[in-house]
Amino acid sequence: QVTLRESGPALVTPTQTLTLTCTFSEFSLNSRGMCVSWIRQPPGRALEWLALIDWEDDKYYMTSLRTRLTISKDTSKNQVVLTMTNMDPVDTATYYCARTLSGYSGYYMDVWGKGTTVTVSS
Amino acid sequence: QSVVTQPPSASGTPGQRVTISCSGSSSNVGSNFVNWYQQLPGTAPKLLIYGNNQRPSGVPDRISGSKSGTSASLAISGLQSEDEATYYCATWDDSLNGHWVFGGGTKLTVL
């Protein structure tokens, strides 16, 4: 059974750098077609995709946050790490990671973690 | 403001059929597959439809998806109280080096 779990600080202060880790099981990011995405959801608002990394280590980012985001993978640990610099209170949200498949039916996020809530406040 | 537009709300009575639309452009809905997600309050989203009209294992066949041009739709027939949730469409956008886009979400109320 594929699972993903997000971990990271629940509270960060403004201007700090946020580091989130997605630890997954039962699939390999070395396998063709496998990707992991990060998505966030501010309280009461819509889902917002942040970044994706694929099995070839190609990386894609939300355009408006591109300069603040870095996504990386450690296949030996089955982990994907997202860093976001210069955090602001508007970045307060629940952050999800999701396995993303790439194939004949395009990309789709088929299994999601439960999410981790991050509050940005001084 | 998302580049992919959904109505903010929809409603229906038990047993009815409801549809939720997702409108985009040639760089996203018009040229890529559309996925649909269901989010119950306080929980992570769940994949309902991928590849415009494919259902993952476990999703009932009263739920269906379609796409025509730059618009896509999610249809739920035989509406049940447990269908009350927020529904999001999502697709890849080919512009600006490529990125995902989610619709703004549609809150479905079962009256």
Coordinates of C-alpha atoms in Angstrom, one line a residue:
Chain A
Q1 CA 0.0 0.0 0.0
V2 CA 1.5 3.3 -1.1
T3 CA 1.8 5.9 1.7
L4 CA 3.2 9.3 2.0
R5 CA 3.8 11.3 5.2
E6 CA 4.7 15.0 5.5
S7 CA 6.9 16.3 8.3
G8 CA 8.3 19.7 9.3
P9 CA 7.8 22.5 11.7
A10 CA 4.3 23.5 12.7
L11 CA 5.4 27.1 13.4
V12 CA 7.9 29.3 11.5
T13 CA 8.7 33.0 12.0
P14 CA 8.5 35.5 9.1
T15 CA 11.6 35.6 6.8
Q16 CA 12.6 32.1 7.9
T17 CA 13.2 29.2 5.5
L18 CA 10.7 26.3 5.7
T19 CA 11.9 22.8 5.1
L20 CA 9.4 20.0 4.6
T21 CA 10.1 16.4 4.1
C22 CA 7.8 13.8 2.4
T23 CA 8.6 10.2 3.3
F24 CA 7.0 7.6 1.1
S25 CA 6.8 3.9 0.9
E26 CA 5.9 1.2 -1.6
F27 CA 7.2 2.9 -4.7
S28 CA 10.5 4.2 -6.0
L29 CA 11.3 7.6 -7.5
N30 CA 13.8 5.8 -9.7
S31 CA 11.0 4.1 -11.6
R32 CA 9.9 5.5 -14.9
G33 CA 6.7 7.6 -14.6
M34 CA 7.0 8.2 -10.8
C35 CA 6.9 11.7 -9.5
V36 CA 6.1 13.5 -6.2
S37 CA 4.3 16.8 -6.0
W38 CA 3.8 19.3 -3.2
I39 CA 0.5 21.1 -2.9
R40 CA -0.7 23.6 -0.2
Q41 CA -4.1 24.8 1.0
P42 CA -4.4 28.0 3.0
P43 CA -7.2 27.9 5.6
G44 CA -10.6 28.0 3.9
R45 CA -9.1 28.3 0.4
A46 CA -8.4 26.3 -2.7
L47 CA -5.6 23.8 -3.4
E48 CA -2.4 25.4 -4.8
W49 CA 0.2 23.3 -6.5
L50 CA 3.8 24.2 -5.6
A51 CA 6.3 21.9 -7.2
L52 CA 7.0 18.5 -8.8
I53 CA 10.0 16.3 -9.1
D54 CA 10.2 13.3 -11.5
W55 CA 12.1 10.1 -11.8
E56 CA 14.7 11.8 -14.1
D57 CA 15.2 14.5 -11.5
D58 CA 13.4 17.1 -13.6
K59 CA 11.8 19.8 -11.5
Y60 CA 8.8 22.1 -12.1
Y61 CA 7.6 25.0 -9.9
M62 CA 4.6 27.2 -9.4
T63 CA 5.5 30.3 -11.5
S64 CA 4.9 33.0 -8.9
L65 CA 6.9 31.1 -6.2
R66 CA 9.7 29.8 -8.4
T67 CA 12.4 32.0 -6.9
R68 CA 11.5 30.8 -3.3
L69 CA 11.1 27.1 -3.9
T70 CA 13.5 24.2 -4.2
I71 CA 12.5 20.6 -4.5
S72 CA 14.9 17.7 -4.2
K73 CA 14.9 13.9 -3.7
D74 CA 16.8 11.3 -1.8
T75 CA 15.9 8.0 -3.4
S76 CA 18.0 6.0 -0.9
K77 CA 15.8 7.3 1.9
N78 CA 12.5 7.5 -0.1
Q79 CA 12.2 11.2 0.6
V80 CA 11.4 14.4 -1.2
V81 CA 12.3 17.7 0.4
L82 CA 10.7 21.1 -0.3
T83 CA 12.3 24.3 0.9
M84 CA 10.6 27.6 0.8
T85 CA 12.5 30.8 1.6
N86 CA 11.4 34.1 3.1
M87 CA 8.3 32.7 4.7
D88 CA 5.4 35.2 5.2
P89 CA 2.1 34.9 7.1
V90 CA 0.3 34.4 3.8
D91 CA 2.2 31.1 3.5
T92 CA 0.2 29.7 6.4
A93 CA -1.4 26.6 5.0
T94 CA -1.7 22.8 5.2
Y95 CA 1.1 21.4 3.0
Y96 CA 0.5 18.1 1.2
C97 CA 2.8 15.8 -0.7
A98 CA 1.3 13.4 -3.3
R99 CA 2.6 10.6 -5.5
T100 CA 2.1 11.8 -9.1
L101 CA 2.0 9.4 -11.9
S102 CA 3.1 10.2 -15.5
G103 CA 1.8 8.0 -18.3
Y104 CA -0.6 7.6 -21.1
S105 CA -3.3 9.4 -19.2
G106 CA -1.1 12.3 -18.4
Y107 CA 0.0 13.3 -15.0
Y108 CA -2.2 12.7 -12.0
M109 CA -1.8 12.7 -8.2
D110 CA -3.2 9.4 -7.1
V111 CA -2.1 9.0 -3.4
W112 CA -1.9 11.9 -1.0
G113 CA -0.4 12.3 2.4
K114 CA -2.5 13.5 5.3
G115 CA -0.9 17.0 5.2
T116 CA 1.0 19.0 7.7
T117 CA -0.1 22.4 9.0
V118 CA 2.4 25.3 8.9
T119 CA 1.7 28.6 10.6
V120 CA 3.8 31.6 9.9
S121 CA 3.8 34.0 12.8
S122 CA 6.1 36.0 14.9
Chain B
Q1 CA -7.6 33.8 -9.2
S2 CA -7.0 30.5 -10.9
V3 CA -6.6 30.2 -14.7
V4 CA -9.0 27.3 -14.5
T5 CA -12.5 28.3 -13.5
Q6 CA -15.1 26.3 -11.6
P7 CA -18.4 27.5 -10.2
P8 CA -18.0 28.2 -6.4
S9 CA -21.0 26.1 -5.5
A10 CA -23.5 23.5 -6.7
S11 CA -26.4 21.7 -5.1
G12 CA -28.8 18.9 -5.7
T13 CA -31.2 16.6 -3.9
P14 CA -30.6 12.9 -3.1
G15 CA -31.0 10.8 -6.3
Q16 CA -30.4 13.8 -8.6
R17 CA -27.7 14.2 -11.2
V18 CA -25.4 17.2 -10.8
T19 CA -22.6 18.4 -13.0
I20 CA -19.6 20.6 -12.2
S21 CA -17.8 22.5 -14.9
C22 CA -14.1 23.3 -15.3
S23 CA -13.2 25.9 -17.9
G24 CA -9.6 26.6 -19.0
S25 CA -7.7 27.5 -22.1
S26 CA -5.7 26.0 -24.9
S27 CA -2.5 25.8 -22.8
N28 CA -4.2 23.7 -20.1
V29 CA -7.6 22.0 -20.4
G30 CA -7.5 22.3 -24.1
S31 CA -4.2 20.3 -24.5
N32 CA -3.9 18.2 -21.5
F33 CA -5.8 15.5 -19.5
V34 CA -8.0 16.7 -16.7
N35 CA -8.3 15.1 -13.2
W36 CA -10.9 15.6 -10.5
Y37 CA -10.5 15.4 -6.8
Q38 CA -13.0 15.2 -3.9
Q39 CA -12.1 16.8 -0.6
L40 CA -14.2 16.2 2.5
P41 CA -13.8 18.7 5.3
G42 CA -10.6 18.3 7.3
T43 CA -9.2 15.5 5.0
A44 CA -6.7 15.2 2.1
P45 CA -8.1 15.3 -1.4
K46 CA -9.0 12.0 -3.0
L47 CA -8.6 11.2 -6.7
L48 CA -12.0 10.7 -8.4
I49 CA -11.2 11.0 -12.2
Y50 CA -7.9 10.9 -14.1
G51 CA -7.2 11.1 -17.8
N52 CA -10.5 13.1 -18.4
N53 CA -12.8 10.1 -17.8
Q54 CA -10.9 7.3 -16.0
R55 CA -12.0 6.1 -12.6
P56 CA -9.5 4.7 -10.2
S57 CA -10.4 1.4 -8.5
G58 CA -13.0 1.9 -5.9
V59 CA -14.7 5.0 -7.4
P60 CA -18.3 4.1 -8.2
D61 CA -19.5 4.3 -11.8
R62 CA -22.2 6.9 -10.9
I63 CA -19.2 9.4 -11.0
S64 CA -18.0 10.3 -14.5
G65 CA -15.8 12.8 -16.3
S66 CA -15.8 14.3 -19.7
K67 CA -13.9 16.9 -21.7
S68 CA -14.6 18.9 -24.8
G69 CA -12.3 21.6 -26.1
T70 CA -11.2 23.8 -23.3
S71 CA -13.9 22.7 -20.9
A72 CA -14.3 19.6 -18.7
S73 CA -17.1 18.3 -16.5
L74 CA -17.6 16.1 -13.6
A75 CA -21.0 14.4 -13.3
I76 CA -22.4 12.7 -10.2
S77 CA -25.6 10.8 -10.6
G78 CA -27.7 9.2 -7.9
L79 CA -26.6 11.9 -5.5
Q80 CA -26.0 10.8 -1.9
S81 CA -25.5 12.7 1.3
E82 CA -21.9 11.5 1.5
D83 CA -21.2 13.3 -1.9
E84 CA -21.3 16.6 0.0
A85 CA -17.7 17.9 -0.4
T86 CA -15.6 20.3 -2.4
Y87 CA -14.5 19.2 -5.8
Y88 CA -11.4 20.4 -7.7
C89 CA -10.4 20.0 -11.3
A90 CA -6.7 19.9 -12.1
T91 CA -4.6 19.8 -15.2
W92 CA -1.1 20.5 -16.5
D93 CA -0.5 23.9 -18.1
D94 CA 2.1 24.0 -20.9
S95 CA 3.0 27.7 -20.5
L96 CA 5.9 29.1 -18.6
N97 CA 8.0 25.9 -18.6
G98 CA 5.0 23.8 -17.5
H99 CA 3.1 23.7 -14.2
W100 CA 0.0 22.2 -12.6
V101 CA -3.1 24.3 -12.1
F102 CA -6.1 23.6 -9.9
G103 CA -9.5 25.1 -10.3
G104 CA -10.9 27.2 -7.5
G105 CA -13.0 24.3 -6.2
T106 CA -16.8 23.8 -6.2
K107 CA -18.6 23.2 -2.9
L108 CA -21.4 20.6 -3.5
T109 CA -24.3 20.7 -1.1
V110 CA -26.8 17.9 -0.9
L111 CA -30.1 19.4 0.0

